[in-house]
Short mmCIF file of C-alpha atoms in Angstrom, two decimals:
data_model
loop_
_atom_site.label_atom_id
_atom_site.label_comp_id
_atom_site.label_asym_id
_atom_site.label_seq_id
_atom_site.Cartn_x
_atom_site.Cartn_y
_atom_site.Cartn_z
CA MET A 1 16.52 -9.82 22.32
CA THR A 2 19.61 -11.66 21.17
CA ASP A 3 19.26 -14.37 23.84
CA PRO A 4 18.31 -17.66 22.10
CA TRP A 5 15.88 -18.50 24.91
CA ILE A 6 14.03 -15.23 24.40
CA ALA A 7 13.91 -15.90 20.66
CA ALA A 8 12.49 -19.36 21.33
CA LEU A 9 9.81 -17.96 23.63
CA ILE A 10 8.87 -15.33 21.05
CA ALA A 11 8.55 -18.00 18.35
CA LEU A 12 6.47 -20.18 20.67
CA PHE A 13 4.15 -17.31 21.55
CA ALA A 14 3.82 -16.24 17.89
CA TRP A 15 2.85 -19.80 16.91
CA TRP A 16 0.30 -20.15 19.72
CA PHE A 17 -1.22 -16.69 19.37
CA SER A 18 -1.45 -16.68 15.57
CA THR A 19 -3.08 -20.12 15.56
CA GLY A 20 -5.62 -19.03 18.15
CA ALA A 21 -6.33 -15.72 16.42
CA ILE A 22 -7.06 -17.42 13.10
CA LEU A 23 -9.26 -20.07 14.72
CA TRP A 24 -11.13 -17.39 16.66
CA ALA A 25 -11.74 -15.34 13.51
CA VAL A 26 -13.10 -18.21 11.42
CA LYS A 27 -15.25 -19.66 14.21
CA ARG A 28 -16.64 -16.19 14.92
CA ALA A 29 -17.51 -15.86 11.23
CA ASP A 30 -19.32 -19.21 11.43
CA GLY A 31 -21.93 -17.61 13.66
CA GLN A 32 -22.41 -14.40 11.69
CA GLY A 33 -24.35 -15.58 8.68
CA PRO A 34 -23.71 -15.45 4.90
CA GLY A 35 -20.82 -13.33 3.73
CA ALA A 36 -19.08 -13.28 7.10
CA HIS A 37 -16.25 -15.53 5.99
CA GLY A 38 -15.49 -13.37 2.97
CA ARG A 39 -15.52 -10.24 5.11
CA THR A 40 -13.11 -11.91 7.52
CA VAL A 41 -10.65 -12.57 4.70
CA LEU A 42 -10.92 -8.98 3.48
CA ALA A 43 -10.41 -7.69 7.02
CA GLY A 44 -7.24 -9.76 7.19
CA LEU A 45 -5.72 -8.24 4.03
CA PRO A 46 -3.58 -5.78 6.04
CA LEU A 47 -1.90 -8.85 7.52
CA LEU A 48 -0.90 -10.05 4.05
CA ILE A 49 0.15 -6.59 2.87
CA GLY A 50 2.13 -5.98 6.04
CA GLY A 51 3.85 -9.35 5.72
CA ILE A 52 4.87 -8.67 2.13
CA ALA A 53 6.08 -5.17 2.99
CA ALA A 54 8.08 -6.41 5.98
CA SER A 55 9.71 -9.16 3.95
CA VAL A 56 10.80 -6.59 1.36
CA LEU A 57 12.07 -4.11 3.95
CA THR A 58 14.08 -6.69 5.91
CA ARG A 59 15.67 -8.66 3.08
CA ASP A 60 18.87 -6.59 3.05
CA ALA A 61 19.11 -5.94 6.79
CA THR A 62 20.90 -8.22 9.24
CA GLY A 63 20.17 -6.59 12.59
CA ASN A 64 18.22 -8.37 15.28
CA ALA A 65 15.09 -6.34 14.58
CA ALA A 66 15.31 -7.29 10.89
CA LEU A 67 15.54 -10.97 11.80
CA TYR A 68 12.39 -10.79 13.88
CA GLY A 69 10.78 -8.75 11.12
CA GLY A 70 11.59 -11.40 8.53
CA PHE A 71 10.32 -14.17 10.80
CA LEU A 72 7.05 -12.39 11.55
CA SER A 73 6.58 -11.37 7.92
CA ALA A 74 6.56 -15.02 6.86
CA LEU A 75 4.08 -15.86 9.62
CA ALA A 76 1.84 -13.01 8.45
CA ILE A 77 1.83 -14.15 4.81
CA TRP A 78 1.27 -17.75 5.84
CA GLY A 79 -1.43 -16.77 8.31
CA TRP A 80 -3.50 -14.87 5.76
CA ILE A 81 -3.35 -17.78 3.31
CA GLU A 82 -4.50 -20.14 6.06
CA LEU A 83 -7.28 -17.70 6.96
CA ALA A 84 -8.41 -17.68 3.32
CA PHE A 85 -8.47 -21.48 3.36
CA LEU A 86 -10.26 -21.98 6.67
CA THR A 87 -12.99 -19.52 5.66
CA GLY A 88 -13.56 -21.53 2.48
CA THR A 89 -12.52 -18.58 0.30
CA VAL A 90 -9.48 -20.26 -1.28
CA THR A 91 -9.85 -24.05 -1.32
CA GLY A 92 -10.28 -25.90 -4.61
CA PRO A 93 -12.79 -26.74 -7.35
CA GLY A 94 -14.22 -29.58 -5.24
CA ARG A 95 -16.60 -28.50 -2.48
CA GLY A 96 -18.33 -31.69 -1.35
CA PRO A 97 -17.60 -34.90 0.56
CA MET A 98 -15.29 -37.49 -0.93
CA PRO A 99 -16.99 -39.52 -3.66
CA PHE A 100 -16.78 -43.28 -3.75
CA CYS A 101 -13.18 -44.29 -4.53
CA VAL A 102 -11.78 -47.77 -5.06
CA ASN A 103 -8.09 -46.99 -4.52
CA ASP A 104 -5.73 -44.41 -3.03
CA GLY A 105 -5.03 -42.90 -6.43
CA GLN A 106 -8.68 -41.94 -6.82
CA ARG A 107 -8.77 -40.74 -3.20
CA PHE A 108 -5.74 -38.53 -3.82
CA ARG A 109 -7.24 -36.96 -6.95
CA ALA A 110 -10.48 -36.27 -5.10
CA ALA A 111 -8.59 -34.77 -2.15
CA TRP A 112 -6.50 -32.62 -4.48
CA ARG A 113 -9.68 -31.12 -5.97
CA VAL A 114 -10.79 -29.78 -2.59
CA LEU A 115 -7.36 -28.27 -1.78
CA ALA A 116 -5.87 -27.35 -5.15
CA TRP A 117 -6.13 -23.54 -5.12
CA HIS A 118 -4.97 -23.40 -1.51
CA GLU A 119 -1.93 -25.57 -2.17
CA LEU A 120 -1.02 -23.56 -5.27
CA LEU A 121 -1.31 -20.31 -3.30
CA LEU A 122 0.96 -21.70 -0.58
CA ALA A 123 3.49 -22.72 -3.25
CA LEU A 124 3.23 -19.25 -4.80
CA GLY A 125 4.06 -17.73 -1.42
CA LEU A 126 7.12 -19.96 -1.14
CA ALA A 127 8.24 -19.04 -4.66
CA PHE A 128 7.74 -15.33 -3.94
CA LEU A 129 9.90 -15.41 -0.81
CA ALA A 130 12.53 -17.56 -2.53
CA ALA A 131 12.82 -15.05 -5.38
CA LEU A 132 12.71 -12.07 -3.02
CA THR A 133 15.47 -13.31 -0.72
CA TRP A 134 17.70 -14.95 -3.34
CA GLY A 135 21.16 -13.54 -2.72
CA ALA A 136 19.82 -11.27 0.05
CA ASP A 137 21.52 -10.76 3.39
CA ASN A 138 18.46 -11.81 5.37
CA THR A 139 16.77 -15.01 4.18
CA LEU A 140 14.90 -15.79 7.39
CA ALA A 141 11.49 -15.01 5.88
CA PHE A 142 12.05 -17.70 3.25
CA TRP A 143 13.33 -20.32 5.70
CA THR A 144 10.49 -19.66 8.12
CA TYR A 145 7.91 -20.08 5.38
CA ALA A 146 9.71 -23.16 4.04
CA VAL A 147 9.57 -24.89 7.43
CA LEU A 148 5.84 -24.17 7.66
CA PHE A 149 5.26 -25.23 4.05
CA PHE A 150 6.98 -28.61 4.11
CA ALA A 151 5.79 -29.48 7.62
CA ARG A 152 2.21 -28.73 6.58
CA ILE A 153 2.50 -30.81 3.40
CA SER A 154 3.82 -33.68 5.51
CA ALA A 155 0.98 -33.32 8.02
CA LYS A 156 -1.68 -33.27 5.30
CA LEU A 157 -0.27 -36.35 3.59
CA ASN A 158 -0.08 -38.23 6.89
CA ILE A 159 -3.70 -37.38 7.70
CA PHE A 160 -4.67 -38.53 4.20
CA LEU A 161 -2.73 -41.82 4.42
CA GLY A 162 -3.70 -42.56 8.00
CA VAL A 163 -2.93 -41.56 11.60
CA PRO A 164 -4.61 -42.70 14.84
CA ARG A 165 -5.69 -39.24 16.04
CA ILE A 166 -7.48 -36.63 13.95
CA ASN A 167 -9.48 -33.79 15.48
CA THR A 168 -12.21 -31.83 13.73
CA GLU A 169 -13.21 -29.79 16.77
CA PHE A 170 -12.03 -26.48 15.34
CA LEU A 171 -13.08 -27.20 11.76
CA PRO A 172 -15.15 -24.24 10.46
CA GLY A 173 -18.45 -24.59 8.65
CA PRO A 174 -17.15 -24.08 5.07
CA LEU A 175 -14.81 -27.06 5.51
CA ALA A 176 -17.28 -29.45 7.17
CA HIS A 177 -16.80 -31.89 4.27
CA LEU A 178 -13.06 -32.36 4.84
CA PRO A 179 -13.22 -35.22 7.40
CA SER A 180 -14.51 -37.51 4.64
CA TYR A 181 -11.03 -37.23 3.09
CA PHE A 182 -9.18 -38.18 6.29
CA ARG A 183 -8.15 -41.69 7.26
CA GLN A 184 -8.10 -42.46 10.97
CA GLY A 185 -6.19 -45.66 11.70
CA PRO A 186 -2.66 -47.06 11.89
CA VAL A 187 0.17 -44.86 10.66
CA SER A 188 1.44 -45.31 7.13
CA TRP A 189 5.00 -45.61 5.85
CA LEU A 190 5.16 -41.82 5.61
CA PHE A 191 4.88 -41.15 9.34
CA PRO A 192 8.27 -42.54 10.44
CA LEU A 193 9.89 -40.85 7.43
CA SER A 194 8.33 -37.52 8.42
CA ILE A 195 9.52 -37.94 12.01
CA LEU A 196 13.03 -38.78 10.81
CA VAL A 197 13.30 -35.76 8.49
CA LEU A 198 11.92 -33.33 11.08
CA THR A 199 14.20 -34.73 13.78
CA LEU A 200 17.22 -34.33 11.52
CA ALA A 201 16.13 -30.75 10.80
CA VAL A 202 15.85 -30.04 14.53
CA PHE A 203 19.38 -31.31 15.14
CA CYS A 204 20.63 -29.30 12.17
CA TRP A 205 19.26 -26.10 13.72
CA ILE A 206 20.69 -27.10 17.12
CA GLU A 207 24.13 -27.50 15.58
CA ARG A 208 23.87 -24.15 13.81
CA LEU A 209 22.66 -22.43 16.97
CA ALA A 210 25.42 -23.96 19.10
CA PHE A 211 28.06 -22.97 16.55
CA THR A 212 26.87 -19.41 15.84
CA GLY A 213 24.52 -18.43 18.66
CA GLU A 214 22.46 -16.49 16.10
CA THR A 215 18.85 -15.56 16.78
CA ARG A 216 17.62 -16.83 13.41
CA PHE A 217 18.58 -20.41 14.24
CA ALA A 218 16.78 -20.24 17.59
CA LEU A 219 13.62 -19.11 15.79
CA LEU A 220 13.89 -21.85 13.15
CA LEU A 221 14.73 -24.47 15.77
CA THR A 222 11.63 -23.64 17.79
CA LEU A 223 9.35 -23.64 14.75
CA THR A 224 10.73 -26.98 13.51
CA ALA A 225 10.48 -28.53 16.97
CA LEU A 226 6.83 -27.46 17.12
CA ALA A 227 6.22 -29.08 13.74
CA LEU A 228 7.83 -32.28 15.04
CA LEU A 229 5.65 -32.15 18.15
CA GLU A 230 2.54 -31.68 16.03
CA HIS A 231 3.40 -34.82 14.09
CA TRP A 232 3.85 -36.81 17.31
CA LEU A 233 0.48 -35.55 18.51
CA MET A 234 -1.09 -37.42 15.62
CA VAL A 235 -0.40 -40.60 17.61
CA LEU A 236 0.02 -39.50 21.25
CA PRO A 237 -3.17 -39.04 23.33
CA LEU A 238 -2.41 -35.54 24.63
CA PRO A 239 -5.15 -32.85 24.87
CA ASP A 240 -3.32 -30.15 22.93
CA ALA A 241 -6.63 -28.66 21.74
CA LYS A 242 -7.00 -27.16 25.22
CA LEU A 243 -4.33 -24.63 24.25
CA TRP A 244 -6.92 -22.82 22.12
CA ARG A 245 -10.35 -24.13 23.14
CA TRP A 246 -10.82 -21.50 25.82
CA MET A 247 -10.47 -18.65 23.31
CA ILE A 248 -12.73 -20.07 20.58
CA PRO A 249 -16.38 -18.88 20.41
CA ALA A 250 -18.84 -21.58 21.43
CA PRO A 251 -20.54 -23.26 18.43
CA LYS A 252 -24.22 -22.82 17.73
CA PRO A 253 -26.46 -25.49 19.32
CA ASP A 254 -27.42 -26.82 15.86
CA SER A 255 -23.80 -27.22 14.76
CA THR A 256 -23.29 -30.49 12.91
CA LEU A 257 -19.53 -30.41 12.80
CA PRO A 258 -18.06 -33.70 14.04
CA CYS A 259 -15.75 -33.75 17.04
CA GLU A 260 -13.55 -36.78 17.38
CA SER A 261 -10.31 -36.78 19.34
CA GLU A 262 -8.28 -33.92 20.76
CA LYS A 263 -5.81 -33.30 17.98
CA THR A 264 -5.27 -30.04 16.18
CA HIS A 265 -2.36 -28.56 14.30
CA GLY A 266 -0.81 -25.21 14.90
CA PHE A 267 -1.05 -22.92 11.94
#
């Protein structure tokens, strides 16, 4: 599997499947009563343990299998943290809708309270992989996680500051209060900056791939291109939610979760 096109397809499938699997798990837990979300997180612990183990085992190996192992290990660690967030297990000290705020500074502090533990856990994951792979032969686990980390921070800030399209269709019950922290409207100054940085990163990976032909750059290129696409889908009216809607359990008839436009982010 050294062909860059095969690597790109594997990265694309891993992104799509992992996003759908996490959404399916949390929406299924929504319909199973109290305690179901916590049990879902516990059931996903092998994913976290396997990701950590794979990142350790592949850090000093440079073969093609080790590259895929490092890539998938980062996705596994990231995926479990996202699962813990979407189930409401690891969020922040704030658990309710946004209080009345008179300026963006107050809005940001309120938003931070509902995400704080999750953001700190994501940063801890980044620090762990940075320390683990420092000076190692295979750093793909770190770079994969870093792309996910900074792209997600950018996406969250853009949704906070304002974008035209925000979807809450797949939002699970424990996070039903989050839309009150979003701002749907014209893009802010951050959006063009995010697009510029992600585009430059895409071209950086293209240059590295063209020069070396290495699998790792094909994987990183695909992941970064997907992050760029997800940012564009904050403004473009494309029904990307259909990629996962068919595999998500139908909500209960009394569900009160809002459903606005057809925008969702890959995990």
